[in-house]
């Protein structure tokens, strides 16, 4: 891999987009390498992923404008499909993905962060969908995901005006869960990922599936999805061990209770 770094430590995988001279902009090669990296993740031994960008300035500054500038209509659609296919794979990946946004997250950078389950960012982070200023629409899901993550009116305002927002406003509108000093961002992401990794893995995967699929249908259909995934958990060792441990601890706790005696 030329532009993607992938490391695993304690059941947490770290994917770093490594093209700092171009502010980690997304070209076709980066998208292909990211796709290959996701395919290579060992889901037996990795329970959570962190996605970040190399350096201190940029998470992903956007799609590569140099590559896009000469595209025809058909080529533009094909490039949009390439990005959407990879981002959708990320969004529906079986295990949770945390975006650790370390700087610029513009255009494709904002879009890829929204394909992750959870977003946290550094104090120098900047988010935006500036595409209309370049004469195009967001092409990697921005018009769809932004309006699902933050209020629709705010999403439309940001997209129509091509205005960027800083970390504090991104937190205020609900685009990110938390803001950290830059040096604390990756440790915070690793701590959160470790907290996810220590939970029952099948239950976590089923929760992600239930939330993602349930949001696409009405409530009556959504609760059926949840019921099935809830039921599936009762065929797992995780459920038997988890509930068994709870009941054992509860039993031990009751045995330690000293009866109250009224003098």
Coordinates of C-alpha atoms in Angstrom, one line a residue:
X1 CA 0.0 0.0 0.0
X2 CA 1.4 3.4 -1.0
X3 CA -1.3 5.6 0.6
X4 CA -2.9 3.5 3.3
X5 CA -1.3 2.4 6.6
X6 CA -3.0 -0.4 8.6
X7 CA -2.0 -1.5 12.1
X8 CA -3.6 -3.7 14.7
X9 CA -3.2 -3.6 18.4
X10 CA -5.3 -5.2 21.1
X11 CA -8.2 -6.0 18.8
X12 CA -8.3 -2.5 17.4
X13 CA -7.4 -1.7 13.8
X14 CA -6.0 1.7 12.8
X15 CA -6.4 2.8 9.2
X16 CA -4.4 5.9 8.3
X17 CA -4.8 7.7 5.0
X18 CA -1.2 8.5 4.2
X19 CA -0.9 11.2 1.6
X20 CA 0.1 14.2 3.6
X21 CA 1.7 16.2 0.8
X22 CA -1.8 16.3 -0.8
X23 CA -3.5 16.8 2.6
X24 CA -4.6 13.2 2.3
X25 CA -6.9 14.0 -0.6
X26 CA -8.8 11.0 -2.1
X27 CA -7.8 9.9 -5.6
X28 CA -8.7 6.6 -7.3
X29 CA -5.6 4.9 -5.9
X30 CA -6.4 5.9 -2.3
X31 CA -10.0 4.6 -2.7
X32 CA -8.8 1.4 -4.2
X33 CA -6.3 0.9 -1.4
X34 CA -8.9 1.7 1.2
X35 CA -11.2 -0.8 -0.3
X36 CA -8.5 -3.5 -0.3
X37 CA -7.6 -2.7 3.3
X38 CA -11.2 -3.2 4.4
X39 CA -11.3 -6.5 2.6
X40 CA -8.1 -7.6 4.5
X41 CA -9.4 -6.9 8.0
X42 CA -9.4 -10.0 10.1
X43 CA -12.9 -9.9 11.7
X44 CA -12.0 -12.8 14.0
X45 CA -9.4 -10.7 15.8
X46 CA -10.4 -7.1 15.2
X47 CA -13.4 -5.7 17.0
X48 CA -13.2 -2.0 16.2
X49 CA -11.6 0.3 13.6
X50 CA -10.2 3.8 13.8
X51 CA -9.9 5.9 10.7
X52 CA -7.6 8.9 10.6
X53 CA -5.3 10.9 8.4
X54 CA -1.5 11.3 8.4
X55 CA -0.1 14.5 9.9
X56 CA -1.5 17.3 12.0
X57 CA -3.2 19.4 9.4
X58 CA -5.6 17.2 7.6
X59 CA -7.9 14.2 8.0
X60 CA -8.9 14.2 4.4
X61 CA -9.0 17.5 2.5
X62 CA -11.4 16.2 -0.1
X63 CA -11.4 14.4 -3.4
X64 CA -8.4 15.1 -5.7
X65 CA -9.5 18.1 -7.7
X66 CA -6.6 17.6 -10.1
X67 CA -8.0 14.2 -11.0
X68 CA -11.6 15.4 -11.2
X69 CA -11.0 18.5 -13.2
X70 CA -11.0 16.8 -16.7
X71 CA -13.6 14.2 -16.1
X72 CA -16.5 13.7 -18.6
X73 CA -20.1 13.2 -17.4
X74 CA -19.7 9.4 -17.6
X75 CA -16.3 9.5 -15.9
X76 CA -17.7 11.8 -13.2
X77 CA -20.5 9.3 -12.5
X78 CA -18.0 6.4 -12.4
X79 CA -15.8 8.3 -9.9
X80 CA -18.8 9.1 -7.7
X81 CA -19.7 5.4 -7.8
X82 CA -16.2 4.3 -6.8
X83 CA -16.2 6.6 -3.8
X84 CA -19.8 5.7 -2.9
X85 CA -19.1 2.0 -3.1
X86 CA -16.1 2.3 -0.7
X87 CA -17.9 4.6 1.7
X88 CA -20.9 2.3 1.8
X89 CA -18.6 -0.6 2.5
X90 CA -17.2 1.4 5.4
X91 CA -20.7 2.4 6.6
X92 CA -22.0 -1.2 6.6
X93 CA -18.7 -2.8 7.8
X94 CA -19.6 -5.4 10.4
X95 CA -17.7 -3.8 13.2
X96 CA -17.8 -0.2 14.5
X97 CA -15.6 2.4 12.9
X98 CA -14.5 5.6 14.7
X99 CA -13.4 8.6 12.7
X100 CA -10.6 10.5 14.4
X101 CA -10.7 13.7 12.5
X102 CA -7.3 15.5 12.8
X103 CA -7.7 18.7 10.8
X104 CA -9.4 19.4 7.5
X105 CA -12.5 17.2 6.7
X106 CA -13.8 18.9 3.5
X107 CA -15.8 17.4 0.7
X108 CA -14.9 13.8 0.5
X109 CA -13.2 14.1 3.9
X110 CA -16.5 15.2 5.5
X111 CA -18.3 12.5 3.6
X112 CA -16.0 9.6 4.6
X113 CA -16.2 10.7 8.3
X114 CA -20.0 10.5 8.0
X115 CA -19.6 6.9 6.8
X116 CA -18.1 6.0 10.1
X117 CA -20.2 5.1 13.2
X118 CA -18.7 7.7 15.5
X119 CA -16.9 11.0 14.8
X120 CA -14.5 12.7 17.2
X121 CA -12.2 15.5 16.2
X122 CA -9.3 17.7 17.2
X123 CA -9.7 21.4 18.0
X124 CA -8.2 22.4 14.7
X125 CA -10.7 20.3 12.7
X126 CA -12.7 22.0 9.9
X127 CA -15.7 20.4 8.3
X128 CA -17.6 21.4 5.1
X129 CA -19.1 20.4 1.8
X130 CA -17.6 23.1 -0.5
X131 CA -18.4 21.4 -3.8
X132 CA -20.9 24.0 -5.2
X133 CA -18.1 26.5 -5.2
X134 CA -16.4 24.2 -7.7
X135 CA -19.4 23.8 -9.8
X136 CA -20.4 20.3 -8.7
X137 CA -22.5 18.6 -6.0
X138 CA -21.1 16.5 -3.2
X139 CA -20.6 13.1 -4.9
X140 CA -19.7 10.6 -2.2
X141 CA -22.9 10.7 -0.2
X142 CA -22.7 14.2 1.2
X143 CA -26.2 15.3 0.2
X144 CA -27.6 12.2 1.8
X145 CA -25.6 11.6 5.0
X146 CA -25.2 15.2 6.2
X147 CA -29.0 15.6 6.2
X148 CA -29.3 12.4 8.2
X149 CA -26.6 13.4 10.7
X150 CA -27.5 17.0 11.5
X151 CA -30.8 18.9 11.1
X152 CA -31.9 19.1 7.5
X153 CA -32.1 22.9 7.4
X154 CA -28.5 23.2 8.7
X155 CA -27.3 20.6 6.2
X156 CA -28.9 22.4 3.3
X157 CA -27.4 25.7 4.5
X158 CA -23.9 24.3 4.7
X159 CA -24.1 22.6 1.3
X160 CA -25.8 25.5 -0.6
X161 CA -23.4 28.1 0.8
X162 CA -20.2 25.9 0.7
X163 CA -19.5 27.3 4.2
X164 CA -17.0 25.5 6.4
X165 CA -17.4 25.1 10.1
X166 CA -14.9 24.7 12.9
X167 CA -14.8 22.0 15.5
X168 CA -16.9 23.8 18.1
X169 CA -19.7 24.4 15.7
X170 CA -19.5 20.8 14.4
X171 CA -20.0 19.7 18.0
X172 CA -22.8 22.1 18.5
X173 CA -24.8 20.8 15.5
X174 CA -24.1 17.2 16.4
X175 CA -21.7 16.4 13.6
X176 CA -19.1 15.1 16.1
X177 CA -19.4 13.5 19.5
X178 CA -16.4 15.2 21.1
X179 CA -13.6 17.6 20.6
X180 CA -10.0 17.1 21.9
X181 CA -6.7 18.9 21.8
X182 CA -4.8 17.4 18.8
X183 CA -2.3 15.5 20.9
X184 CA -5.2 13.8 22.8
X185 CA -7.3 12.8 19.8
X186 CA -5.7 9.4 18.9
X187 CA -5.4 8.3 22.6
X188 CA -9.1 9.2 23.0
X189 CA -10.0 7.2 19.9
X190 CA -8.0 4.3 21.1
X191 CA -9.6 4.4 24.6
X192 CA -13.1 4.5 23.0
X193 CA -12.2 1.7 20.6
X194 CA -10.9 -0.4 23.5
X195 CA -14.1 0.1 25.4
X196 CA -16.0 -1.2 22.4
X197 CA -13.6 -4.1 21.9
X198 CA -14.1 -5.4 25.4
X199 CA -17.9 -5.8 24.9
X200 CA -19.5 -9.0 23.5
X201 CA -18.5 -8.8 19.8
X202 CA -21.5 -10.4 18.2
X203 CA -23.9 -8.2 20.3
X204 CA -22.0 -5.1 19.2
X205 CA -22.2 -6.2 15.5
X206 CA -25.9 -6.9 15.8
X207 CA -26.4 -3.5 17.4
X208 CA -24.7 -1.8 14.5
X209 CA -26.8 -3.8 12.0
X210 CA -30.0 -3.1 13.9
X211 CA -29.4 0.7 14.0
X212 CA -28.3 1.0 10.4
X213 CA -31.0 -1.2 8.9
X214 CA -33.7 0.2 11.2
X215 CA -33.1 3.7 10.2
X216 CA -33.9 2.8 6.6
X217 CA -37.5 1.6 7.3
X218 CA -40.5 2.6 9.4
X219 CA -40.8 1.7 13.1
X220 CA -42.9 -1.3 12.6
X221 CA -40.3 -2.9 10.3
X222 CA -37.5 -1.6 12.4
X223 CA -38.5 -3.4 15.6
X224 CA -38.9 -6.7 13.7
X225 CA -35.2 -6.2 12.6
X226 CA -34.3 -5.7 16.2
X227 CA -36.3 -8.7 17.4
X228 CA -34.5 -11.0 15.0
X229 CA -31.0 -9.7 15.9
X230 CA -31.9 -9.8 19.6
X231 CA -33.0 -13.4 19.2
X232 CA -29.9 -14.3 17.3
X233 CA -27.8 -13.4 20.4
X234 CA -29.3 -16.2 22.4
X235 CA -27.4 -18.7 20.2
X236 CA -24.0 -17.3 21.3
X237 CA -21.5 -18.1 23.9
X238 CA -21.2 -14.4 24.7
X239 CA -24.8 -14.3 25.8
X240 CA -24.5 -17.4 28.0
X241 CA -21.3 -16.3 29.6
X242 CA -22.4 -12.7 30.0
X243 CA -25.7 -13.5 31.7
X244 CA -24.1 -16.4 33.7
X245 CA -21.5 -14.0 35.1
X246 CA -24.1 -11.4 36.0
X247 CA -26.2 -14.0 37.8
X248 CA -23.2 -15.4 39.7
X249 CA -22.1 -11.9 40.8
X250 CA -25.7 -11.1 41.8
X251 CA -25.8 -14.3 43.8
X252 CA -22.5 -13.5 45.6
X253 CA -23.7 -10.0 46.3
X254 CA -26.9 -11.3 48.0
X255 CA -24.9 -13.7 50.1
X256 CA -22.8 -10.8 51.4
X257 CA -25.8 -8.8 52.6
X258 CA -26.1 -8.7 56.4
X259 CA -29.7 -8.9 57.6
X260 CA -30.9 -5.8 59.4
X261 CA -31.7 -6.4 63.0
X262 CA -34.0 -4.0 64.9
X263 CA -32.6 -3.5 68.3

